[in-house]
């Protein structure tokens, strides 16, 4: 759509306006005429609107925009209203006076031009011409006012119109943008990560971008948010763990500070005590030295006093002798109150003077220098900086699969910065019985924070605790944790296995005294003789020691059993081989009559004597007492089951099936809970009876069977007997078996019955 500038002249509504010759050299009169035309457009908006409607209609038909005609008319109508509102107001009084004086001289010429143009256009009457002249004068006045404001410059007017046109374009663009925003986005731009319209993908700036449907983008964004939320939750969990660890470290720091402070106090008290002891020892030694010095000086002083007294006496006596006149008395020597005759006095003096007098001090007044030995104190002071005893470790709970039947892996941690040289791990079995051997503690020293203890008992609980050691001492023991060893491998009862073409019933027994949590059965299909582990299937969470497994017909399977407890899984049991070619069962020894023997193969029964069927041999609670019979294991599988019995021609027997509750004191076939085929030897022939509730049909068999086939069909409610050697049908019981039945066998004369199981059902058994 061609852009129309509504603020220009009338010629601007033409799409391709013709450029008049000499446009650049327009006169002032031409400019006034254009101004008059624009003024007339403003003064008569209704007439212009009418012309614009025709113009818009023609343009719409030309460009195929008939559908948007109404919108364009509304838009143009709005523009016209804006033109009226935005047209410059009247000039002020002062400017109007000046403009009128200036433009009055030119108004006549400005009026003449419109008149001439009207004549050229061929207007019909003079009245309209006069009206146009008056309007032209008014337009000239308006134009003169505009020219006066604009400084007689046509550029000022065009600039104002251009600015108004630009503002109108901006408003139109804003309206278009608002309309686009109002349109709902229906696709998602994967490149820009914003919702967009499908139109923008085809023709817009997102043309080369990868887009997706908005619902799928929302779902993928939700999934991404969910993943981020999961990661955020993981980070939160990690931060919580870190915060918890920091709290533990904080507590450990407080504990270490307390222990270090206590260590300082103890060492300080020890050092003070040692110093006090050294002080007392040195002070006591100093006092002893003082006493010795004083005693020595006192003795020397006493000796000096005595010597002085002796000297004084001799001096006094000598003076007395010098004063004596009697010569005879003078020659007498007096000494110490006794008289020595005939000794001159001089001799006595000489003897006294010969005695040595100790004039030196016996001891010196100075004390020897005493130094206190502080080596022990230094040792104590140095030990203050030594590492403290570590805090108690934290033993971890038992990890999955950390145990075997005879070993356990124990882990622990030390949540502090204490220095540890080694760890002391202690353990003992957990038992309710108080025996010294079972409750004996075992101690190990290890360097790492884990240890594997071997030589343990299977499926047994053990109690563990650990302490940390360094040069300063041993830490308190950790909390005690209970670990349990894995169970022993179960033992599968080979003779108790029952199977058919599509299932098997496997039984086993546990070798542990303590109960286990569950069992896992693992079976592998044998595809050939060399490779026996192609397909493996596991059945987990079995609470009892037996399981019914669904298998595929005519296949071979290896079956193993594992025991499970909190400690982990046991080793595999010895595997057993199962063939799904036919029905396999075993003979229940608990139901056998005392005179009936089961040979080593487990499927041959014999009876050597029948003289006293009701003998006094030990009888089980579930044994037959009157009929020398035995029951096979229950056949708990629906469908068809086939087995054969090899008999001797001169042996009387009964073979068939019976319920679990069949009377043990009666004969097979004589009640409503058993069905059997009976062979009787008469003097004339071999007689065969098919008994149920003591009744039999009249059937004659000409060829005595040596190998009897028995077909049990639960679904079709029948029990059939065949001569397997010649594929001959003998008889069929039709009965709805309300319960699963047991195969049953009885001997009425000494003989042997050989039972064959695991036989594929022959095709000739189908009736």
XYZ file of C-alpha atoms in Angstrom:
767
model
C 0.000 0.000 0.000
C 1.509 3.299 -1.084
C 2.269 5.554 1.821
C 0.183 8.722 1.895
C 1.343 11.816 3.677
C -1.856 13.381 4.909
C -0.071 16.540 5.919
C 1.122 17.339 2.367
C -0.726 18.998 -0.485
C -3.607 17.470 -2.357
C -1.296 16.272 -5.133
C 0.391 13.954 -2.583
C -2.608 11.650 -2.671
C -1.652 10.645 -6.191
C 0.503 7.526 -6.256
C 2.720 8.773 -9.008
C 2.260 12.594 -9.102
C 3.569 14.370 -12.169
C 6.425 16.661 -11.451
C 5.577 20.134 -12.881
C 8.214 21.749 -15.005
C 10.244 24.331 -13.247
C 9.224 23.093 -9.768
C 12.363 24.454 -8.298
C 11.641 27.912 -9.721
C 8.183 28.307 -8.288
C 6.978 31.778 -7.730
C 5.544 33.144 -4.553
C 2.097 33.008 -6.132
C 2.431 29.258 -6.805
C 3.450 28.701 -3.199
C 0.433 30.712 -2.055
C -1.894 28.648 -4.253
C -0.521 25.437 -2.777
C -0.949 26.895 0.666
C -4.518 27.904 -0.166
C -5.295 24.398 -1.370
C -3.878 22.899 1.811
C -5.862 25.409 3.869
C -8.999 24.480 1.962
C -8.273 20.840 2.750
C -8.091 21.648 6.416
C -11.194 23.817 6.381
C -13.250 21.161 4.506
C -12.308 17.813 5.999
C -15.569 16.151 5.002
C -15.053 16.876 1.301
C -11.460 15.656 1.484
C -12.580 12.554 3.319
C -15.024 11.835 0.518
C -12.263 12.138 -2.125
C -9.939 9.979 0.018
C -12.557 7.249 0.207
C -12.634 7.024 -3.583
C -8.866 7.007 -3.725
C -8.682 4.226 -1.117
C -11.317 2.188 -2.962
C -9.375 2.391 -6.217
C -6.119 1.465 -4.503
C -7.797 -1.451 -2.707
C -9.128 -2.826 -5.979
C -5.738 -2.349 -7.596
C -3.759 -4.165 -4.860
C -6.408 -6.655 -3.792
C -6.993 -5.133 -0.377
C -10.800 -5.126 -0.400
C -10.898 -7.098 2.831
C -8.889 -4.481 4.723
C -10.836 -1.560 3.284
C -12.770 -0.828 6.447
C -9.617 -0.821 8.558
C -7.911 1.575 6.165
C -10.865 3.930 6.147
C -10.894 3.950 9.930
C -7.189 4.599 9.922
C -7.537 7.449 7.398
C -10.414 8.929 9.297
C -8.254 8.940 12.405
C -5.496 10.676 10.486
C -7.889 13.392 9.373
C -8.943 13.974 12.931
C -5.305 14.266 13.890
C -4.768 16.756 11.058
C -7.487 18.993 12.465
C -6.184 18.730 15.968
C -2.552 19.290 14.988
C -3.098 22.244 12.589
C -1.262 25.380 13.897
C -3.470 27.723 15.966
C -4.251 31.314 14.963
C -1.481 33.838 15.213
C -1.204 36.195 18.111
C -2.504 39.711 17.860
C 0.866 41.268 17.364
C 2.023 38.800 14.799
C -1.378 38.989 13.127
C -1.150 42.747 12.683
C 2.301 42.510 11.210
C 1.366 39.628 8.986
C -1.813 41.345 7.737
C 0.107 44.482 6.809
C 2.662 42.415 4.987
C 0.253 40.044 3.214
C -2.517 42.440 2.220
C -0.570 43.577 -0.840
C -0.210 39.988 -2.009
C -3.662 38.733 -1.296
C -5.074 40.002 -4.602
C -2.550 38.161 -6.691
C -3.019 35.054 -4.551
C -6.753 35.241 -5.218
C -6.363 35.656 -8.947
C -4.550 32.419 -9.418
C -7.285 30.302 -7.844
C -9.867 32.036 -10.011
C -7.949 31.321 -13.143
C -7.526 27.713 -12.127
C -11.269 27.499 -11.525
C -11.987 28.867 -14.938
C -9.692 26.349 -16.508
C -11.444 23.587 -14.600
C -14.784 24.809 -15.931
C -16.811 25.579 -12.796
C -20.550 25.962 -13.608
C -21.661 29.258 -12.073
C -20.398 32.612 -10.844
C -21.701 32.106 -7.318
C -19.423 29.223 -6.672
C -16.614 31.225 -8.232
C -17.243 34.125 -5.839
C -17.391 31.717 -2.930
C -14.071 30.277 -3.935
C -12.602 33.776 -4.172
C -13.707 34.602 -0.628
C -12.287 31.329 0.642
C -9.084 32.025 -1.219
C -8.783 35.359 0.549
C -9.226 33.653 3.906
C -6.672 31.062 2.896
C -4.263 33.825 1.924
C -4.647 35.389 5.358
C -4.021 32.024 7.023
C -1.078 31.434 4.732
C 0.324 34.889 5.455
C 0.140 34.152 9.199
C 1.954 30.888 8.694
C 4.533 32.574 6.495
C 4.982 35.321 9.065
C 5.612 32.755 11.820
C 7.873 30.763 9.595
C 9.887 33.794 8.499
C 8.435 33.719 4.913
C 10.073 30.363 4.396
C 8.370 27.362 2.886
C 10.929 25.089 4.579
C 9.462 25.716 8.038
C 6.044 24.491 6.963
C 7.390 21.382 5.262
C 9.548 20.542 8.283
C 6.559 20.708 10.573
C 4.534 18.516 8.199
C 7.404 16.043 7.876
C 7.813 15.787 11.654
C 4.094 15.178 12.047
C 4.210 12.532 9.287
C 7.141 10.762 11.006
C 5.270 10.744 14.294
C 2.263 9.262 12.500
C 4.458 6.518 11.016
C 5.858 5.709 14.442
C 2.357 5.492 15.872
C 1.320 3.178 13.042
C 4.355 0.942 13.686
C 3.556 0.841 17.406
C -0.029 -0.118 16.625
C 1.198 -2.886 14.295
C 3.559 -4.153 16.963
C 0.762 -4.151 19.515
C -1.421 -6.111 17.093
C 1.383 -8.635 16.559
C 1.888 -8.977 20.302
C -1.804 -9.535 20.738
C -1.607 -12.479 18.313
C -0.868 -15.656 20.313
C 2.463 -17.459 19.725
C 2.006 -21.059 18.619
C 5.607 -22.329 18.104
C 8.848 -22.086 20.039
C 12.127 -20.883 18.558
C 14.856 -23.204 19.848
C 17.585 -20.814 18.689
C 16.301 -17.657 20.372
C 14.566 -19.521 23.221
C 11.335 -17.511 22.858
C 7.783 -18.336 21.714
C 6.944 -16.999 18.224
C 4.195 -17.170 15.635
C 4.265 -19.662 12.798
C 4.149 -16.697 10.387
C 7.485 -15.487 11.814
C 9.016 -18.865 11.041
C 7.891 -18.670 7.401
C 8.534 -15.006 6.603
C 10.057 -13.345 9.652
C 13.471 -13.109 11.248
C 13.175 -16.685 12.597
C 13.001 -18.182 9.103
C 16.298 -20.103 9.381
C 15.924 -20.975 13.060
C 15.004 -24.340 14.495
C 11.497 -24.390 15.934
C 9.370 -26.852 17.895
C 5.752 -27.187 18.830
C 4.875 -25.078 21.838
C 3.440 -27.968 23.954
C 6.496 -30.166 23.326
C 8.763 -27.210 24.076
C 6.879 -26.637 27.316
C 7.216 -30.321 28.244
C 10.932 -30.369 27.439
C 11.374 -27.161 29.405
C 9.526 -28.726 32.335
C 11.758 -31.792 32.096
C 14.811 -29.564 32.031
C 13.493 -27.671 35.039
C 12.830 -30.990 36.775
C 16.386 -32.135 36.046
C 17.744 -28.858 37.332
C 15.563 -29.182 40.407
C 16.948 -32.681 40.972
C 20.458 -31.313 40.624
C 19.538 -28.501 42.967
C 18.200 -31.015 45.479
C 21.421 -32.984 45.167
C 23.389 -29.821 45.796
C 21.160 -29.062 48.757
C 21.765 -32.557 50.102
C 25.497 -32.138 49.568
C 25.468 -28.760 51.269
C 23.459 -30.215 54.133
C 26.029 -32.985 54.448
C 28.806 -30.408 54.358
C 26.975 -28.319 56.948
C 26.501 -31.391 59.112
C 30.161 -32.230 58.691
C 31.095 -28.654 59.600
C 28.934 -28.893 62.700
C 30.726 -32.089 63.654
C 34.077 -30.400 63.039
C 32.899 -27.445 65.136
C 32.005 -29.768 67.993
C 35.304 -31.612 67.536
C 37.212 -28.322 67.721
C 35.451 -27.505 70.961
C 36.229 -30.955 72.326
C 39.859 -30.740 71.210
C 40.156 -27.308 72.797
C 38.785 -28.663 76.053
C 41.161 -31.585 75.976
C 44.108 -29.329 75.088
C 43.217 -26.916 77.854
C 42.984 -29.765 80.303
C 46.308 -31.054 78.992
C 47.902 -27.636 79.575
C 46.517 -27.499 83.078
C 47.748 -30.978 83.927
C 51.226 -30.272 82.559
C 51.345 -26.931 84.338
C 50.378 -28.475 87.638
C 52.952 -31.215 87.138
C 55.644 -28.673 86.340
C 54.751 -26.557 89.392
C 54.764 -29.648 91.569
C 58.184 -30.684 90.261
C 59.559 -27.196 90.821
C 58.179 -27.126 94.359
C 59.719 -30.498 95.053
C 63.092 -29.348 93.666
C 62.862 -26.190 95.777
C 62.164 -28.152 98.948
C 65.047 -30.528 98.226
C 67.527 -27.713 97.599
C 66.319 -25.747 100.614
C 66.725 -28.798 102.847
C 70.234 -29.441 101.523
C 71.146 -25.811 102.113
C 69.919 -25.992 105.717
C 71.939 -29.163 106.316
C 75.063 -27.468 104.993
C 74.436 -24.516 107.302
C 74.083 -26.776 110.324
C 77.322 -28.590 109.536
C 79.231 -25.337 109.150
C 77.927 -23.964 112.428
C 78.756 -27.156 114.330
C 82.297 -27.198 112.958
C 82.836 -23.559 113.870
C 81.434 -24.110 117.339
C 83.779 -27.044 118.032
C 86.721 -24.993 116.817
C 85.652 -22.123 119.037
C 85.418 -24.365 122.113
C 88.874 -25.796 121.419
C 90.311 -22.306 121.147
C 88.737 -21.376 124.498
C 90.299 -24.341 126.242
C 93.689 -23.574 124.774
C 93.466 -19.980 125.961
C 92.579 -21.102 129.485
C 95.648 -23.369 129.624
C 97.861 -20.567 128.417
C 96.574 -18.250 131.129
C 97.225 -20.811 133.878
C 100.785 -21.379 132.724
C 101.364 -17.668 132.584
C 100.079 -17.139 136.122
C 102.153 -19.984 137.535
C 105.239 -18.735 135.782
C 104.814 -15.331 137.372
C 104.409 -16.890 140.808
C 107.593 -18.907 140.383
C 109.521 -15.823 139.426
C 108.450 -14.198 142.665
C 109.462 -17.203 144.848
C 112.730 -16.752 146.887
C 113.156 -20.309 147.850
C 115.251 -21.956 145.202
C 114.222 -25.460 146.219
C 110.561 -24.620 145.635
C 111.370 -22.991 142.375
C 112.772 -26.217 141.047
C 109.569 -28.003 141.784
C 107.362 -28.055 138.795
C 103.724 -27.362 139.368
C 101.442 -28.167 136.620
C 97.683 -28.361 136.652
C 97.389 -28.745 140.454
C 99.778 -31.657 140.679
C 103.434 -31.534 141.469
C 106.034 -33.190 139.359
C 109.251 -33.504 141.287
C 112.626 -33.261 139.858
C 111.410 -31.669 136.585
C 112.443 -28.219 135.802
C 109.643 -25.782 134.956
C 111.158 -24.889 131.684
C 110.684 -28.421 130.521
C 106.963 -28.143 131.074
C 106.676 -25.018 129.024
C 108.540 -26.590 126.190
C 106.228 -29.567 126.202
C 103.146 -27.306 126.104
C 104.527 -25.254 123.322
C 105.217 -28.362 121.315
C 101.496 -28.975 120.982
C 100.188 -27.736 117.586
C 97.315 -25.338 117.694
C 94.925 -25.319 114.629
C 94.517 -21.694 113.834
C 92.794 -22.201 110.439
C 89.018 -22.083 110.111
C 87.426 -25.478 110.096
C 84.851 -24.329 107.507
C 84.353 -21.451 105.154
C 81.414 -19.082 105.456
C 80.529 -19.402 101.757
C 77.975 -21.918 100.607
C 78.465 -23.958 97.516
C 76.432 -22.959 94.473
C 73.419 -25.145 94.043
C 71.698 -25.463 90.627
C 68.166 -26.792 90.385
C 67.823 -29.552 87.780
C 64.965 -28.379 85.538
C 65.381 -31.082 82.884
C 62.319 -32.832 84.126
C 60.414 -29.579 84.068
C 61.617 -28.915 80.541
C 60.451 -32.336 79.543
C 57.066 -31.597 81.006
C 56.925 -28.236 79.295
C 57.875 -29.777 75.979
C 55.220 -32.396 76.343
C 52.607 -29.640 76.423
C 53.116 -29.157 72.693
C 52.685 -32.877 72.002
C 49.564 -34.126 70.200
C 46.571 -34.989 72.377
C 44.920 -38.358 72.494
C 42.499 -38.797 69.544
C 38.762 -38.661 69.852
C 36.525 -41.679 69.332
C 36.116 -42.939 65.725
C 32.703 -43.509 64.134
C 32.069 -47.029 62.873
C 29.999 -47.339 59.706
C 26.950 -49.579 59.357
C 27.343 -52.687 57.268
C 27.491 -51.965 53.546
C 25.659 -54.149 51.010
C 27.613 -57.132 49.702
C 30.367 -56.504 52.267
C 30.183 -60.020 53.676
C 30.752 -63.591 52.650
C 29.949 -66.748 54.495
C 33.218 -66.568 56.450
C 34.398 -62.945 56.263
C 33.275 -59.369 56.928
C 34.593 -56.021 55.745
C 34.286 -53.380 58.479
C 34.777 -49.654 57.797
C 34.944 -46.630 60.084
C 35.954 -42.967 60.009
C 37.581 -40.292 62.166
C 35.786 -36.945 61.859
C 38.576 -34.808 63.332
C 42.112 -33.662 62.604
C 43.631 -35.792 65.337
C 46.856 -37.612 64.586
C 46.356 -41.358 64.622
C 49.102 -43.960 64.448
C 46.856 -47.011 64.269
C 43.424 -48.338 65.170
C 42.398 -51.070 67.540
C 39.447 -53.113 66.257
C 37.581 -55.381 68.657
C 34.776 -57.818 67.887
C 32.857 -60.695 69.344
C 29.921 -62.850 68.224
C 26.450 -61.833 69.320
C 24.753 -64.629 71.202
C 22.071 -64.940 73.810
C 24.008 -67.726 75.490
C 26.686 -66.664 77.956
C 29.492 -69.049 77.104
C 33.027 -67.786 77.534
C 34.232 -69.249 74.244
C 31.462 -67.622 72.218
C 31.763 -64.287 74.020
C 35.550 -64.078 73.760
C 36.731 -60.719 72.455
C 39.164 -60.552 69.554
C 41.442 -57.563 68.998
C 43.234 -56.453 65.860
C 45.511 -53.469 65.184
C 45.270 -51.969 61.701
C 46.657 -48.875 59.987
C 43.757 -48.153 57.626
C 40.159 -47.220 58.344
C 38.889 -50.597 57.143
C 39.607 -54.221 57.849
C 38.469 -57.586 56.474
C 38.025 -60.204 59.156
C 38.034 -63.813 58.022
C 37.498 -67.151 59.716
C 33.962 -66.310 60.859
C 30.861 -68.458 61.063
C 28.230 -68.219 58.302
C 24.971 -66.369 58.933
C 26.195 -65.142 62.329
C 26.000 -61.711 63.900
C 29.156 -60.059 65.211
C 29.575 -56.938 67.304
C 32.380 -54.514 66.364
C 33.872 -51.420 67.984
C 37.075 -49.484 67.276
C 39.482 -47.095 69.069
C 42.199 -44.776 67.762
C 45.749 -44.712 69.146
C 48.695 -42.299 69.049
C 51.707 -41.468 71.219
C 49.556 -39.632 73.766
C 47.157 -42.496 74.378
C 44.043 -44.273 73.161
C 40.688 -42.753 72.313
C 37.376 -43.822 73.799
C 35.769 -46.719 71.911
C 33.256 -46.032 69.181
C 29.631 -47.023 69.286
C 29.159 -50.739 68.730
C 27.883 -51.901 65.337
C 26.420 -55.290 64.521
C 27.518 -56.993 61.306
C 26.252 -60.296 59.958
C 28.004 -62.789 57.712
C 26.399 -64.148 54.567
C 24.603 -67.502 54.762
C 25.986 -70.836 53.700
C 25.012 -72.183 50.275
C 21.728 -74.141 50.498
C 21.556 -77.820 49.615
C 19.087 -78.802 46.903
C 17.220 -82.040 47.534
C 17.812 -83.896 44.304
C 15.427 -86.720 45.147
C 12.656 -84.276 46.025
C 12.604 -82.438 42.699
C 9.375 -82.645 40.702
C 8.973 -81.448 37.152
C 6.821 -81.699 34.063
C 6.982 -80.363 30.532
C 6.395 -76.711 31.521
C 7.231 -76.409 35.239
C 9.376 -77.691 38.068
C 9.063 -77.784 41.843
C 12.490 -77.443 43.481
C 13.108 -78.017 47.188
C 16.208 -77.333 49.259
C 17.323 -77.013 52.853
C 19.393 -74.425 54.689
C 22.703 -75.355 56.255
C 22.594 -72.490 58.770
C 21.284 -72.569 62.304
C 19.999 -69.007 62.157
C 17.155 -68.283 59.734
C 17.809 -66.386 56.502
C 15.773 -63.571 54.976
C 15.054 -65.033 51.535
C 16.346 -67.215 48.728
C 17.204 -66.604 45.092
C 16.887 -69.293 42.414
C 19.091 -68.978 39.343
C 18.432 -71.103 36.272
C 20.415 -71.429 33.059
C 19.112 -72.988 29.877
C 21.489 -75.477 28.276
C 21.671 -74.980 24.538
C 24.362 -77.581 23.902
C 26.756 -79.801 25.784
C 29.662 -77.363 25.718
C 27.961 -74.106 26.634
C 25.702 -74.267 29.642
C 25.068 -70.634 30.613
C 23.481 -68.978 27.600
C 20.231 -67.733 29.106
C 20.052 -66.970 32.810
C 16.987 -66.039 34.837
C 16.735 -65.260 38.534
C 13.769 -65.554 40.877
C 14.327 -63.430 43.972
C 12.590 -62.938 47.311
C 11.560 -66.575 47.885
C 10.615 -66.870 51.575
C 10.443 -70.678 51.837
C 12.681 -73.581 50.873
C 10.754 -74.467 47.740
C 9.638 -72.760 44.567
C 7.480 -73.570 41.540
C 9.258 -72.497 38.350
C 7.628 -72.188 34.941
C 9.869 -73.583 32.188
C 9.805 -74.305 28.480
C 9.104 -77.825 27.184
C 11.829 -80.176 25.929
C 14.663 -78.157 27.426
C 17.497 -78.732 29.872
C 18.121 -76.415 32.784
C 20.782 -76.002 35.448
C 19.252 -74.687 38.659
C 21.151 -73.192 41.617
C 19.967 -71.568 44.846
C 21.441 -68.724 46.900
C 20.479 -67.670 50.429
C 20.089 -63.969 51.282
C 20.348 -61.983 54.508
C 21.421 -58.493 55.571
C 25.032 -59.435 55.029
C 24.584 -60.349 51.403
C 24.221 -63.408 49.247
C 25.669 -66.835 49.792
C 27.632 -68.783 47.249
C 25.758 -70.852 44.687
C 24.537 -74.246 45.693
C 25.535 -77.307 43.756
C 23.560 -77.160 40.487
C 20.935 -79.727 39.562
C 19.932 -80.727 36.062
C 16.254 -80.690 35.109
C 14.802 -82.049 31.852
C 11.401 -80.732 30.828
C 10.661 -83.739 28.615
C 8.055 -85.273 30.911
C 6.714 -85.589 34.430
C 9.182 -86.446 37.205
C 8.243 -87.275 40.771
C 9.745 -89.154 43.685
C 8.478 -91.822 46.083
C 7.396 -90.632 49.500
C 9.079 -92.968 51.982
C 6.897 -91.732 54.844
C 3.866 -93.400 53.246
C 5.535 -96.783 52.529
C 4.297 -99.942 54.248
C 6.987 -101.467 56.529
C 7.290 -104.547 54.288
C 7.868 -102.410 51.188
C 11.458 -101.567 50.293
C 12.750 -98.801 48.017
C 15.939 -99.700 46.175
C 18.920 -97.402 45.702
C 17.756 -95.861 42.439
C 14.729 -94.459 44.292
C 12.227 -95.668 41.676
C 12.145 -99.438 42.250
C 9.999 -100.972 44.994
C 10.049 -104.579 46.128
C 8.379 -106.867 48.622
C 9.935 -110.153 49.730
C 7.292 -111.625 52.054
C 3.593 -111.318 52.593
C 3.052 -113.810 55.447
C 2.088 -111.150 57.942
C 0.999 -107.946 56.229
C -0.119 -106.512 59.566
C 3.231 -107.073 61.258
C 4.606 -105.335 64.300
C 7.285 -103.365 62.425
C 7.529 -99.631 63.178
C 4.952 -97.664 61.253
C 4.980 -93.920 60.483
C 1.895 -91.850 61.067
C 1.393 -91.475 57.320
C 2.237 -95.064 56.329
C -0.058 -97.675 54.847
C -0.857 -100.366 57.415
C -2.955 -102.904 55.539
C -2.132 -102.506 51.849
C 1.560 -102.901 51.006
C 1.599 -99.634 49.126
C 3.428 -96.338 48.740
C 2.499 -92.924 47.376
C 4.546 -90.818 45.043
C 4.959 -87.123 45.545
C 2.079 -84.823 44.762
C 1.786 -83.739 41.121
C 0.921 -80.047 41.531
C 1.111 -79.073 37.863
C -2.004 -78.707 35.716
C -2.088 -80.289 32.292
C -1.086 -83.763 31.129
C 1.316 -86.087 32.956
C 2.615 -89.425 31.796
C 4.702 -92.133 33.454
C 5.226 -95.849 33.008
C 5.509 -98.837 35.334
C 7.434 -101.942 34.431
C 5.787 -105.022 35.957
C 6.421 -108.764 36.092
C 3.880 -111.144 34.651
C 3.675 -113.303 37.804
C 3.290 -110.361 40.210
C -0.001 -109.061 41.527
C -0.077 -105.305 41.920
C -2.133 -102.134 42.020
C -1.075 -98.910 40.300
C -2.916 -95.621 39.835
C -3.460 -92.306 41.607
C -4.909 -91.266 44.954
C -5.698 -88.169 46.972
C -3.530 -87.135 49.891
C -6.230 -88.150 52.378
C -6.810 -91.658 51.023
C -7.225 -94.094 53.973
C -3.978 -95.755 54.980
C -5.720 -98.784 56.495
C -7.589 -99.747 53.304
C -6.778 -100.942 49.817
C -6.186 -98.762 46.799
C -9.283 -98.463 44.607
C -11.602 -99.624 47.373
C -12.677 -96.037 48.187
C -13.708 -92.876 46.358
C -10.295 -91.193 46.894
C -8.236 -93.554 44.732
C -8.268 -94.912 41.177
C -6.142 -97.913 40.251
C -5.516 -100.791 37.875
C -5.267 -104.189 39.609
C -3.629 -107.378 38.318
C -4.797 -110.700 39.750
C -3.523 -114.151 38.757
C -6.213 -116.818 38.729
C -5.741 -120.484 37.845
C -7.314 -119.899 34.465
C -6.063 -116.461 33.392
C -4.657 -113.035 34.216
C -7.436 -110.831 35.487
C -7.315 -107.016 35.302
C -9.609 -104.716 37.265
C -9.942 -100.936 37.108
C -11.138 -100.028 40.586
C -12.734 -96.884 42.016
C -14.940 -97.052 45.124
C -14.578 -100.839 44.942
C -16.224 -101.092 41.522
C -14.723 -102.145 38.210
C -16.000 -102.549 34.650
C -15.873 -105.958 32.938
C -12.777 -105.692 30.769
C -10.775 -108.588 29.367
C -7.173 -108.029 28.322
C -5.776 -110.755 26.132
C -2.159 -109.572 26.044
C -0.740 -109.132 29.562
C 1.100 -105.791 29.624
C 4.715 -105.774 30.786
C 5.050 -101.968 30.652
C 1.991 -99.972 31.643
C 1.629 -96.333 30.635
C -0.452 -94.006 32.830
C -1.790 -90.703 31.519
C -3.180 -88.162 34.007
C -5.047 -85.282 32.359
C -6.249 -82.685 34.884
C -7.848 -80.416 32.292
C -9.858 -83.128 30.551
C -10.670 -84.938 33.831
C -9.417 -88.358 32.806
C -6.994 -91.035 33.918
C -5.997 -93.508 31.183
C -4.029 -96.777 31.221
C -2.113 -98.147 28.226
C -0.056 -101.149 27.235
C 3.030 -99.167 26.316
C 4.699 -102.031 24.502
C 1.983 -102.278 21.863
C 0.407 -98.785 22.292
C -2.878 -100.330 23.343
C -5.493 -98.406 25.281
C -6.717 -100.396 28.278
C -9.155 -98.185 30.198
C -9.961 -94.545 31.015
C -11.463 -93.141 34.218
C -13.458 -89.977 33.769
C -13.530 -87.951 36.978
C -13.282 -84.310 37.952
C -10.297 -84.260 40.293
C -11.090 -81.745 42.983
C -7.499 -81.794 44.246
C -4.084 -82.672 42.951
C -3.314 -86.384 43.226
C -0.387 -88.660 44.078
C 0.790 -91.612 41.998
C 0.280 -94.792 44.034
C 1.790 -98.283 43.816
C 1.082 -101.520 45.722
C 2.315 -105.133 45.686
C -0.035 -107.947 46.659
C 2.522 -110.715 46.045
C 6.301 -110.715 46.379
C 7.807 -108.968 43.423
C 9.246 -105.784 41.968
C 7.795 -102.663 40.322
C 10.062 -100.335 38.332
C 8.797 -96.792 37.831
C 9.936 -94.685 34.871
C 9.444 -90.911 34.922
C 10.492 -88.004 32.724
C 9.012 -89.637 29.619
C 7.586 -87.562 26.812
C 3.873 -88.186 26.389
C 3.479 -90.534 23.381
C 1.226 -89.287 20.598
C -0.894 -92.443 20.668
C -2.212 -91.521 24.135
C -4.532 -88.946 22.576
C -8.025 -90.451 22.425
